[in-house]
Amino acid sequence: MPFSSACSRRKALKTAALATGSMMLRHLPSARAETTPSRFLPVEDLFRAAIAKGQTPGAVAAVGTEGQTVWKGVFGNRALVPHPEPMTWQTLFDMASLTKVLITAPAIMQLYEQGQLKLDDPVCRYLPAFAANGKQAVTIRQLLTHYSGLPPDVDLSTPWSGKETAVSLALNAPLQHPPGEQFVYSDINFITLGLIVEKLSGLPLDEYAARAILSPLGLKRTFFQPDPVLGSAIAPTQFDDTHTMLRGVVHDPTTRRMGGVAGHAGLFSCADDMITYAKALLAKRAGKPSPFPLKQETLVLMSTPQQPKGKQDLRGLGWDIATHYSTPRGTVFPATSFGHTGFTGTSLWLVPETESFVLILTNRVHPDGKGNVIALRRDVATAAALALQHVSDQPPAG
C-alpha cells in the first residue's frame, strides 16, 4: 500500500475511534481517572458503554507494550446478585478456555521439549483407548490446532458426573470429520491433551501446572479449584442447574462434572498474574531474559500457523491466529498477532513484534448468561492498537 494511502487509513481509523469515544462520553456521565493518558480515553468509553448496555456487569483490563503496562482499567461491578459489589483490580476470574493456552498447551510443549512426545505422533500412542471409533490416526498436532475431526464437546444430555466418566466419553468420542479436514473448535481436544500431560508426567494436571508453569512465573493467584475462603474476591458467573450462583466453582459444565480440573477449562486468575504471564511470554518469544518455562523457538512454533497445509483457518499450537474466533484482534493489530478467549468473557491478545498485549477480564455471563462482549473485545483491541499507533499497512488475514 502506498505511504499516502496508509496515512489516510491511519487518519480515518483514528478519527473514527475518537468520534466513537466522544459520542459515548456524551451519553455516559461517569467520571474519568485524571491520570488516564488521553489516547486511551476511547478505550475507557467502550467499557462504560458495554456496561451501560448490559453486555457485562463489569471489567478489569490492561494494555501493554514493549515490556511495560501502559494502561489499566477497572469498571462496573463484579456482582449484581444477590446485591451489587464493585469491581476491583484484585478480582479473580474464571478464565474458562484461556486454560487451554495458559496451561495445557504449554504443558504439552514442555513434554515436547523434553522429548517425551512428538507433535505428529498419533494420540493413541500415549492413550491407547483413544483409538476407539476410528481415531487411531488423530495426532497431537491436530488436537492442538482443533483439526482432529472431533465434535465440540462430550455428551452432556445425561446427568453423569466424575472424571472417570468424562475420560471414557472423551476417549470414545466418534469423529465428525476425517482428521485434518476441517477446523472445529473442540473441548475434547484439550481434555485429551490434559490426559496426556497427566499420563506422561505422573501428576494431576493442576499439580503439574502449579509446579511447572505457575511457580516458575511467580504467579500467586492463579490456580484450579480456588479455596472457598477466596469466594468474596471471585467474580460470580451464573446460576447452575440447582439455581445456585457459581462463585469460585468453574462455570464450564463439563469441567464442573469432572471435579473442577480439566485441560480445556477450570483455571482462575487475576489481572496482575495475567499481565506477568503475557509479559514473560512475549519477552521470551522475543529472545529476551524471561522466566517463561519454554524455549523461544517453542513459543514461536506455538504462535505461528500450524494447521494442515492449505487450510484457511489459521491456528497455532493452542493459540488462535485467524479464524472466526479472532475478533479480539480488532481491525488494526497485524496478522502475526495471536490470542484466545474464554466463554465467561475473558480474552488475551498478543502482538509479538512490539511485545504488546490487550487483556480483558469480564464475567459477562453474570447473572443470567445473556451478556455478550464479542464487539467489546474487537472495539477495545482496535482502539488500543490506535493508541499504541499499531496501524498495519495491510488488513489482517482472516
CSV table of C-alpha atoms in Angstrom, one decimal:
chain,number,residue,atom,x,y,z
A,1,MET,CA,0.0,0.0,0.0
A,2,PRO,CA,1.4,3.5,-0.9
A,3,PHE,CA,2.6,5.6,2.0
A,4,SER,CA,-0.1,8.2,1.3
A,5,SER,CA,-2.8,5.6,1.3
A,6,ALA,CA,-1.5,4.1,4.6
A,7,CYS,CA,-1.5,7.6,6.2
A,8,SER,CA,-5.1,8.2,5.0
A,9,ARG,CA,-6.1,4.9,6.5
A,10,ARG,CA,-4.4,5.7,9.8
A,11,LYS,CA,-6.1,9.1,9.9
A,12,ALA,CA,-9.5,7.6,9.1
A,13,LEU,CA,-9.2,4.9,11.8
A,14,LYS,CA,-8.1,7.4,14.4
A,15,THR,CA,-10.9,9.8,13.6
A,16,ALA,CA,-13.4,7.0,13.8
A,17,ALA,CA,-12.2,5.8,17.1
A,18,LEU,CA,-12.1,9.3,18.6
A,19,ALA,CA,-15.5,10.1,17.3
A,20,THR,CA,-16.9,6.9,18.8
A,21,GLY,CA,-15.3,7.8,22.1
A,22,SER,CA,-16.7,11.3,22.1
A,23,MET,CA,-20.2,10.1,21.3
A,24,MET,CA,-20.0,7.5,24.1
A,25,LEU,CA,-18.8,10.2,26.5
A,26,ARG,CA,-21.9,12.4,25.9
A,27,HIS,CA,-24.1,9.6,26.9
A,28,LEU,CA,-22.1,8.4,29.9
A,29,PRO,CA,-21.7,10.8,32.8
A,30,SER,CA,-19.1,8.6,34.6
A,31,ALA,CA,-16.0,10.4,35.7
A,32,ARG,CA,-12.7,9.5,34.1
A,33,ALA,CA,-9.5,8.9,36.1
A,34,GLU,CA,-7.4,12.1,35.8
A,35,THR,CA,-4.3,10.0,35.2
A,36,THR,CA,-5.6,8.3,32.1
A,37,PRO,CA,-3.5,9.1,29.0
A,38,SER,CA,-5.8,10.9,26.6
A,39,ARG,CA,-5.1,8.4,23.9
A,40,PHE,CA,-6.8,5.6,26.0
A,41,LEU,CA,-10.0,7.6,26.7
A,42,PRO,CA,-11.8,5.9,23.8
A,43,VAL,CA,-10.9,2.5,25.3
A,44,GLU,CA,-12.4,3.5,28.7
A,45,ASP,CA,-15.5,4.8,27.0
A,46,LEU,CA,-16.0,1.5,25.2
A,47,PHE,CA,-16.1,-0.4,28.6
A,48,ARG,CA,-18.5,2.1,30.1
A,49,ALA,CA,-20.8,1.8,27.1
A,50,ALA,CA,-20.8,-2.0,27.2
A,51,ILE,CA,-21.7,-2.0,30.9
A,52,ALA,CA,-24.5,0.6,30.3
A,53,LYS,CA,-25.9,-1.7,27.6
A,54,GLY,CA,-25.9,-4.7,29.9
A,55,GLN,CA,-23.2,-6.5,27.9
A,56,THR,CA,-21.2,-7.3,31.1
A,57,PRO,CA,-21.6,-6.2,34.7
A,58,GLY,CA,-18.0,-5.1,34.9
A,59,ALA,CA,-14.5,-5.5,33.6
A,60,VAL,CA,-10.8,-5.4,34.5
A,61,ALA,CA,-8.5,-4.7,31.6
A,62,ALA,CA,-4.9,-3.7,30.7
A,63,VAL,CA,-2.8,-2.8,27.7
A,64,GLY,CA,0.9,-3.2,27.5
A,65,THR,CA,3.7,-2.7,25.0
A,66,GLU,CA,7.5,-3.1,24.9
A,67,GLY,CA,7.5,-4.8,28.3
A,68,GLN,CA,5.5,-2.0,30.0
A,69,THR,CA,1.9,-1.8,31.2
A,70,VAL,CA,0.7,1.5,29.7
A,71,TRP,CA,-3.0,1.4,30.7
A,72,LYS,CA,-5.2,-0.2,33.3
A,73,GLY,CA,-8.9,0.0,33.9
A,74,VAL,CA,-11.5,-1.2,36.4
A,75,PHE,CA,-15.2,-0.8,35.5
A,76,GLY,CA,-18.6,-1.6,36.8
A,77,ASN,CA,-19.5,-4.4,39.2
A,78,ARG,CA,-18.2,-7.8,39.8
A,79,ALA,CA,-21.5,-9.0,41.1
A,80,LEU,CA,-25.1,-7.9,40.6
A,81,VAL,CA,-27.0,-10.5,42.6
A,82,PRO,CA,-27.8,-11.1,45.3
A,83,HIS,CA,-26.6,-7.5,45.7
A,84,PRO,CA,-24.2,-5.2,43.7
A,85,GLU,CA,-20.5,-5.4,44.5
A,86,PRO,CA,-18.0,-3.0,42.9
A,87,MET,CA,-15.3,-4.5,40.6
A,88,THR,CA,-11.8,-4.3,41.9
A,89,TRP,CA,-8.4,-4.7,40.3
A,90,GLN,CA,-7.7,-7.7,42.6
A,91,THR,CA,-10.9,-9.6,41.5
A,92,LEU,CA,-10.3,-13.2,40.5
A,93,PHE,CA,-12.0,-14.5,37.3
A,94,ASP,CA,-13.0,-17.9,35.9
A,95,MET,CA,-10.6,-17.9,32.9
A,96,ALA,CA,-12.7,-20.6,31.1
A,97,SER,CA,-11.0,-21.6,27.8
A,98,LEU,CA,-7.9,-19.5,28.4
A,99,THR,CA,-7.0,-22.6,30.4
A,100,LYS,CA,-6.2,-24.2,27.1
A,101,VAL,CA,-3.4,-21.8,26.1
A,102,LEU,CA,-2.2,-20.7,29.6
A,103,ILE,CA,-1.8,-24.2,31.0
A,104,THR,CA,-2.5,-27.2,28.8
A,105,ALA,CA,-0.7,-26.2,25.5
A,106,PRO,CA,2.5,-25.1,27.3
A,107,ALA,CA,2.4,-28.2,29.4
A,108,ILE,CA,2.3,-30.3,26.2
A,109,MET,CA,5.1,-28.3,24.7
A,110,GLN,CA,7.3,-28.8,27.8
A,111,LEU,CA,6.9,-32.5,27.3
A,112,TYR,CA,7.7,-31.9,23.6
A,113,GLU,CA,10.9,-30.1,24.6
A,114,GLN,CA,11.8,-32.9,26.9
A,115,GLY,CA,11.5,-35.4,24.1
A,116,GLN,CA,8.6,-37.3,25.7
A,117,LEU,CA,6.3,-36.8,22.7
A,118,LYS,CA,6.3,-35.7,19.1
A,119,LEU,CA,3.7,-33.4,17.6
A,120,ASP,CA,2.8,-35.7,14.7
A,121,ASP,CA,2.6,-38.8,16.9
A,122,PRO,CA,-0.8,-40.5,17.0
A,123,VAL,CA,-2.6,-39.7,20.2
A,124,CYS,CA,-3.3,-43.4,20.8
A,125,ARG,CA,0.5,-44.0,21.2
A,126,TYR,CA,0.1,-42.3,24.7
A,127,LEU,CA,-3.6,-43.1,25.3
A,128,PRO,CA,-4.4,-46.4,23.6
A,129,ALA,CA,-8.1,-46.3,24.3
A,130,PHE,CA,-8.3,-43.1,22.2
A,131,ALA,CA,-8.1,-45.2,19.0
A,132,ALA,CA,-11.8,-46.2,19.5
A,133,ASN,CA,-14.3,-45.3,16.8
A,134,GLY,CA,-11.7,-44.7,14.1
A,135,LYS,CA,-9.5,-42.2,15.8
A,136,GLN,CA,-6.2,-44.1,15.5
A,137,ALA,CA,-4.8,-41.6,13.0
A,138,VAL,CA,-5.5,-38.4,15.0
A,139,THR,CA,-2.3,-36.6,16.0
A,140,ILE,CA,-1.3,-34.4,18.9
A,141,ARG,CA,-0.8,-31.5,16.5
A,142,GLN,CA,-4.4,-32.0,15.3
A,143,LEU,CA,-5.6,-31.8,18.8
A,144,LEU,CA,-3.7,-28.6,19.5
A,145,THR,CA,-4.9,-26.9,16.3
A,146,HIS,CA,-8.5,-28.2,16.5
A,147,TYR,CA,-8.2,-30.1,13.2
A,148,SER,CA,-8.8,-33.5,14.9
A,149,GLY,CA,-12.3,-34.0,13.5
A,150,LEU,CA,-13.8,-34.4,17.0
A,151,PRO,CA,-17.1,-32.8,18.0
A,152,PRO,CA,-17.1,-29.7,20.1
A,153,ASP,CA,-17.8,-31.4,23.5
A,154,VAL,CA,-18.7,-34.6,25.2
A,155,ASP,CA,-22.3,-35.6,25.6
A,156,LEU,CA,-23.9,-33.6,28.4
A,157,SER,CA,-27.5,-34.8,27.7
A,158,THR,CA,-27.4,-37.3,30.6
A,159,PRO,CA,-26.6,-36.4,34.2
A,160,TRP,CA,-23.2,-38.1,34.5
A,161,SER,CA,-20.5,-37.0,36.9
A,162,GLY,CA,-16.9,-37.8,37.7
A,163,LYS,CA,-13.6,-37.7,35.9
A,164,GLU,CA,-13.6,-41.4,35.1
A,165,THR,CA,-16.9,-41.0,33.1
A,166,ALA,CA,-15.5,-37.8,31.4
A,167,VAL,CA,-12.4,-39.7,30.3
A,168,SER,CA,-14.4,-42.5,28.9
A,169,LEU,CA,-16.7,-40.1,27.0
A,170,ALA,CA,-13.7,-38.3,25.6
A,171,LEU,CA,-11.6,-41.3,24.6
A,172,ASN,CA,-14.7,-43.0,23.0
A,173,ALA,CA,-16.0,-39.9,21.2
A,174,PRO,CA,-16.6,-40.5,17.5
A,175,LEU,CA,-15.2,-38.3,14.7
A,176,GLN,CA,-17.4,-35.8,13.0
A,177,HIS,CA,-14.9,-35.3,10.1
A,178,PRO,CA,-11.8,-37.0,8.9
A,179,PRO,CA,-8.7,-35.8,10.8
A,180,GLY,CA,-7.1,-32.8,9.2
A,181,GLU,CA,-10.1,-31.9,7.1
A,182,GLN,CA,-11.9,-29.1,8.9
A,183,PHE,CA,-11.3,-26.7,11.8
A,184,VAL,CA,-13.8,-27.5,14.6
A,185,TYR,CA,-13.1,-25.9,18.0
A,186,SER,CA,-13.4,-28.8,20.4
A,187,ASP,CA,-13.1,-29.1,24.2
A,188,ILE,CA,-12.5,-32.8,23.7
A,189,ASN,CA,-9.2,-32.0,22.1
A,190,PHE,CA,-7.9,-30.3,25.2
A,191,ILE,CA,-9.5,-32.7,27.7
A,192,THR,CA,-7.4,-35.3,25.8
A,193,LEU,CA,-4.3,-33.2,25.9
A,194,GLY,CA,-4.7,-32.8,29.6
A,195,LEU,CA,-4.9,-36.5,30.0
A,196,ILE,CA,-1.6,-36.9,28.0
A,197,VAL,CA,0.1,-34.4,30.4
A,198,GLU,CA,-1.1,-36.5,33.4
A,199,LYS,CA,0.0,-39.8,31.8
A,200,LEU,CA,3.5,-38.6,30.9
A,201,SER,CA,4.2,-36.5,34.0
A,202,GLY,CA,2.6,-38.8,36.5
A,203,LEU,CA,0.9,-35.8,38.1
A,204,PRO,CA,-2.7,-34.4,38.2
A,205,LEU,CA,-3.0,-31.6,35.7
A,206,ASP,CA,-3.4,-28.9,38.4
A,207,GLU,CA,-0.4,-30.1,40.3
A,208,TYR,CA,1.7,-30.2,37.2
A,209,ALA,CA,0.6,-26.7,36.3
A,210,ALA,CA,1.5,-25.4,39.7
A,211,ARG,CA,5.0,-26.9,39.6
A,212,ALA,CA,6.0,-26.5,36.0
A,213,ILE,CA,4.2,-23.3,34.9
A,214,LEU,CA,2.8,-21.2,37.6
A,215,SER,CA,5.6,-21.4,40.1
A,216,PRO,CA,8.4,-20.6,37.7
A,217,LEU,CA,6.4,-17.5,36.7
A,218,GLY,CA,5.8,-16.5,40.3
A,219,LEU,CA,2.0,-16.5,39.9
A,220,LYS,CA,0.5,-16.5,43.4
A,221,ARG,CA,-3.2,-16.0,42.5
A,222,THR,CA,-3.7,-18.4,39.6
A,223,PHE,CA,-5.0,-21.9,40.3
A,224,PHE,CA,-7.7,-24.5,39.7
A,225,GLN,CA,-10.3,-25.1,42.4
A,226,PRO,CA,-10.0,-21.8,44.4
A,227,ASP,CA,-10.0,-22.1,48.2
A,228,PRO,CA,-13.6,-21.3,49.4
A,229,VAL,CA,-12.1,-18.5,51.7
A,230,LEU,CA,-11.5,-16.6,48.4
A,231,GLY,CA,-15.1,-16.6,47.4
A,232,SER,CA,-15.8,-12.9,48.0
A,233,ALA,CA,-12.8,-11.9,45.8
A,234,ILE,CA,-14.1,-14.0,42.9
A,235,ALA,CA,-16.4,-12.7,40.2
A,236,PRO,CA,-19.5,-14.9,40.1
A,237,THR,CA,-20.8,-16.3,36.9
A,238,GLN,CA,-24.3,-17.6,36.7
A,239,PHE,CA,-26.8,-20.0,38.3
A,240,ASP,CA,-26.2,-23.7,37.9
A,241,ASP,CA,-29.0,-26.3,37.4
A,242,THR,CA,-29.9,-26.1,41.1
A,243,HIS,CA,-30.2,-22.3,41.0
A,244,THR,CA,-27.0,-21.9,42.9
A,245,MET,CA,-24.9,-18.9,41.9
A,246,LEU,CA,-21.5,-20.2,40.8
A,247,ARG,CA,-18.7,-18.4,42.6
A,248,GLY,CA,-15.3,-20.0,42.8
A,249,VAL,CA,-16.8,-23.1,41.2
A,250,VAL,CA,-16.0,-23.5,37.5
A,251,HIS,CA,-18.7,-22.3,35.1
A,252,ASP,CA,-17.9,-24.8,32.3
A,253,PRO,CA,-20.4,-27.7,32.9
A,254,THR,CA,-18.0,-30.5,31.6
A,255,THR,CA,-15.2,-29.3,33.9
A,256,ARG,CA,-17.6,-28.9,36.8
A,257,ARG,CA,-18.8,-32.5,36.3
A,258,MET,CA,-15.2,-33.6,36.2
A,259,GLY,CA,-14.5,-32.1,39.6
A,260,GLY,CA,-13.1,-28.7,38.6
A,261,VAL,CA,-9.8,-29.6,36.8
A,262,ALA,CA,-9.6,-30.3,33.0
A,263,GLY,CA,-7.4,-29.5,30.1
A,264,HIS,CA,-9.9,-27.2,28.5
A,265,ALA,CA,-11.2,-25.1,31.4
A,266,GLY,CA,-11.0,-24.6,35.2
A,267,LEU,CA,-8.3,-22.1,35.7
A,268,PHE,CA,-8.9,-18.9,37.9
A,269,SER,CA,-6.7,-15.9,37.8
A,270,CYS,CA,-6.4,-12.1,38.1
A,271,ALA,CA,-5.1,-9.2,36.1
A,272,ASP,CA,-1.7,-8.9,37.8
A,273,ASP,CA,-0.9,-12.5,37.2
A,274,MET,CA,-2.1,-12.4,33.6
A,275,ILE,CA,0.0,-9.3,32.9
A,276,THR,CA,3.0,-11.1,34.3
A,277,TYR,CA,2.2,-14.1,32.1
A,278,ALA,CA,1.8,-12.0,29.0
A,279,LYS,CA,5.0,-10.0,29.5
A,280,ALA,CA,7.0,-13.1,30.3
A,281,LEU,CA,5.7,-15.0,27.2
A,282,LEU,CA,6.3,-12.0,24.9
A,283,ALA,CA,9.8,-11.4,26.3
A,284,LYS,CA,10.9,-15.0,25.9
A,285,ARG,CA,9.4,-15.1,22.4
A,286,ALA,CA,11.5,-12.0,21.5
A,287,GLY,CA,14.7,-13.7,22.8
A,288,LYS,CA,14.9,-11.6,26.0
A,289,PRO,CA,15.6,-12.8,29.6
A,290,SER,CA,12.4,-14.2,30.9
A,291,PRO,CA,11.2,-16.8,33.4
A,292,PHE,CA,8.7,-18.2,31.0
A,293,PRO,CA,9.3,-22.0,31.1
A,294,LEU,CA,9.5,-22.7,27.4
A,295,LYS,CA,12.2,-22.0,24.8
A,296,GLN,CA,12.0,-19.1,22.4
A,297,GLU,CA,11.7,-21.4,19.3
A,298,THR,CA,8.9,-23.3,21.0
A,299,LEU,CA,6.9,-20.2,21.6
A,300,VAL,CA,7.4,-19.1,18.0
A,301,LEU,CA,6.1,-22.6,16.9
A,302,MET,CA,3.1,-22.2,19.2
A,303,SER,CA,2.1,-18.8,17.9
A,304,THR,CA,2.6,-19.3,14.1
A,305,PRO,CA,0.3,-21.2,11.8
A,306,GLN,CA,0.4,-25.0,12.4
A,307,GLN,CA,-2.9,-26.1,10.8
A,308,PRO,CA,-2.9,-28.6,7.9
A,309,LYS,CA,-1.5,-27.3,4.6
A,310,GLY,CA,-3.9,-25.3,2.5
A,311,LYS,CA,-6.5,-24.7,5.3
A,312,GLN,CA,-7.7,-21.1,5.7
A,313,ASP,CA,-8.5,-21.3,9.5
A,314,LEU,CA,-5.1,-20.4,10.9
A,315,ARG,CA,-4.2,-21.9,14.3
A,316,GLY,CA,-1.0,-22.1,16.3
A,317,LEU,CA,-0.4,-24.8,18.8
A,318,GLY,CA,-3.2,-23.8,21.1
A,319,TRP,CA,-3.3,-20.1,20.1
A,320,ASP,CA,-5.8,-18.6,17.7
A,321,ILE,CA,-4.4,-16.6,14.7
A,322,ALA,CA,-7.1,-16.1,12.1
A,323,THR,CA,-10.5,-17.8,12.5
A,324,HIS,CA,-14.0,-16.7,13.3
A,325,TYR,CA,-12.8,-16.6,16.9
A,326,SER,CA,-10.2,-13.9,16.1
A,327,THR,CA,-12.4,-10.8,16.8
A,328,PRO,CA,-10.2,-9.8,19.9
A,329,ARG,CA,-7.5,-8.8,17.4
A,330,GLY,CA,-9.6,-5.9,16.3
A,331,THR,CA,-9.2,-4.3,12.9
A,332,VAL,CA,-5.7,-2.9,13.3
A,333,PHE,CA,-3.3,-5.3,15.0
A,334,PRO,CA,-1.2,-7.2,12.5
A,335,ALA,CA,-2.0,-10.7,11.1
A,336,THR,CA,1.0,-12.0,13.0
A,337,SER,CA,-0.7,-11.3,16.3
A,338,PHE,CA,-2.4,-14.2,18.3
A,339,GLY,CA,-4.6,-14.8,21.2
A,340,HIS,CA,-7.5,-16.7,22.8
A,341,THR,CA,-10.8,-16.1,24.5
A,342,GLY,CA,-12.8,-17.7,27.3
A,343,PHE,CA,-16.6,-18.3,27.3
A,344,THR,CA,-17.1,-16.4,30.6
A,345,GLY,CA,-15.8,-13.2,29.0
A,346,THR,CA,-12.0,-13.3,29.3
A,347,SER,CA,-9.5,-12.7,26.5
A,348,LEU,CA,-5.8,-12.1,25.9
A,349,TRP,CA,-4.4,-10.9,22.6
A,350,LEU,CA,-0.7,-10.6,21.9
A,351,VAL,CA,1.5,-8.8,19.3
A,352,PRO,CA,5.0,-10.3,19.2
A,353,GLU,CA,6.7,-7.6,17.1
A,354,THR,CA,6.2,-4.9,19.8
A,355,GLU,CA,5.6,-7.1,22.8
A,356,SER,CA,2.1,-5.7,23.1
A,357,PHE,CA,-0.9,-7.2,24.7
A,358,VAL,CA,-4.6,-6.5,25.4
A,359,LEU,CA,-6.1,-8.2,28.4
A,360,ILE,CA,-9.8,-8.2,29.1
A,361,LEU,CA,-11.3,-9.9,32.1
A,362,THR,CA,-15.1,-9.9,32.5
A,363,ASN,CA,-17.8,-12.2,33.9
A,364,ARG,CA,-20.2,-11.3,31.1
A,365,VAL,CA,-22.3,-14.4,31.9
A,366,HIS,CA,-23.4,-13.0,35.2
A,367,PRO,CA,-26.1,-13.2,36.3
A,368,ASP,CA,-28.2,-14.8,33.5
A,369,GLY,CA,-25.8,-15.8,30.7
A,370,LYS,CA,-27.1,-13.1,28.4
A,371,GLY,CA,-24.1,-10.7,28.3
A,372,ASN,CA,-22.0,-10.5,25.2
A,373,VAL,CA,-18.5,-9.0,24.8
A,374,ILE,CA,-17.6,-10.0,21.3
A,375,ALA,CA,-18.0,-6.5,19.9
A,376,LEU,CA,-16.3,-5.0,23.0
A,377,ARG,CA,-13.2,-7.2,22.5
A,378,ARG,CA,-13.0,-6.2,18.9
A,379,ASP,CA,-13.5,-2.5,19.5
A,380,VAL,CA,-11.2,-2.3,22.5
A,381,ALA,CA,-8.4,-4.0,20.6
A,382,THR,CA,-8.9,-1.6,17.7
A,383,ALA,CA,-8.9,1.5,20.0
A,384,ALA,CA,-5.9,0.1,21.9
A,385,ALA,CA,-3.9,-0.5,18.7
A,386,LEU,CA,-4.6,3.0,17.6
A,387,ALA,CA,-3.5,4.3,21.0
A,388,LEU,CA,-0.3,2.4,20.6
A,389,GLN,CA,0.0,3.5,16.9
A,390,HIS,CA,0.0,0.0,15.6
A,391,VAL,CA,-1.5,0.6,12.2
A,392,SER,CA,-0.8,-2.1,9.7
A,393,ASP,CA,-0.5,-1.1,6.1
A,394,GLN,CA,-2.2,-4.3,5.1
A,395,PRO,CA,-5.5,-5.6,6.5
A,396,PRO,CA,-5.1,-8.7,8.8
A,397,ALA,CA,-5.7,-12.1,7.3
A,398,GLY,CA,-8.9,-14.0,8.0
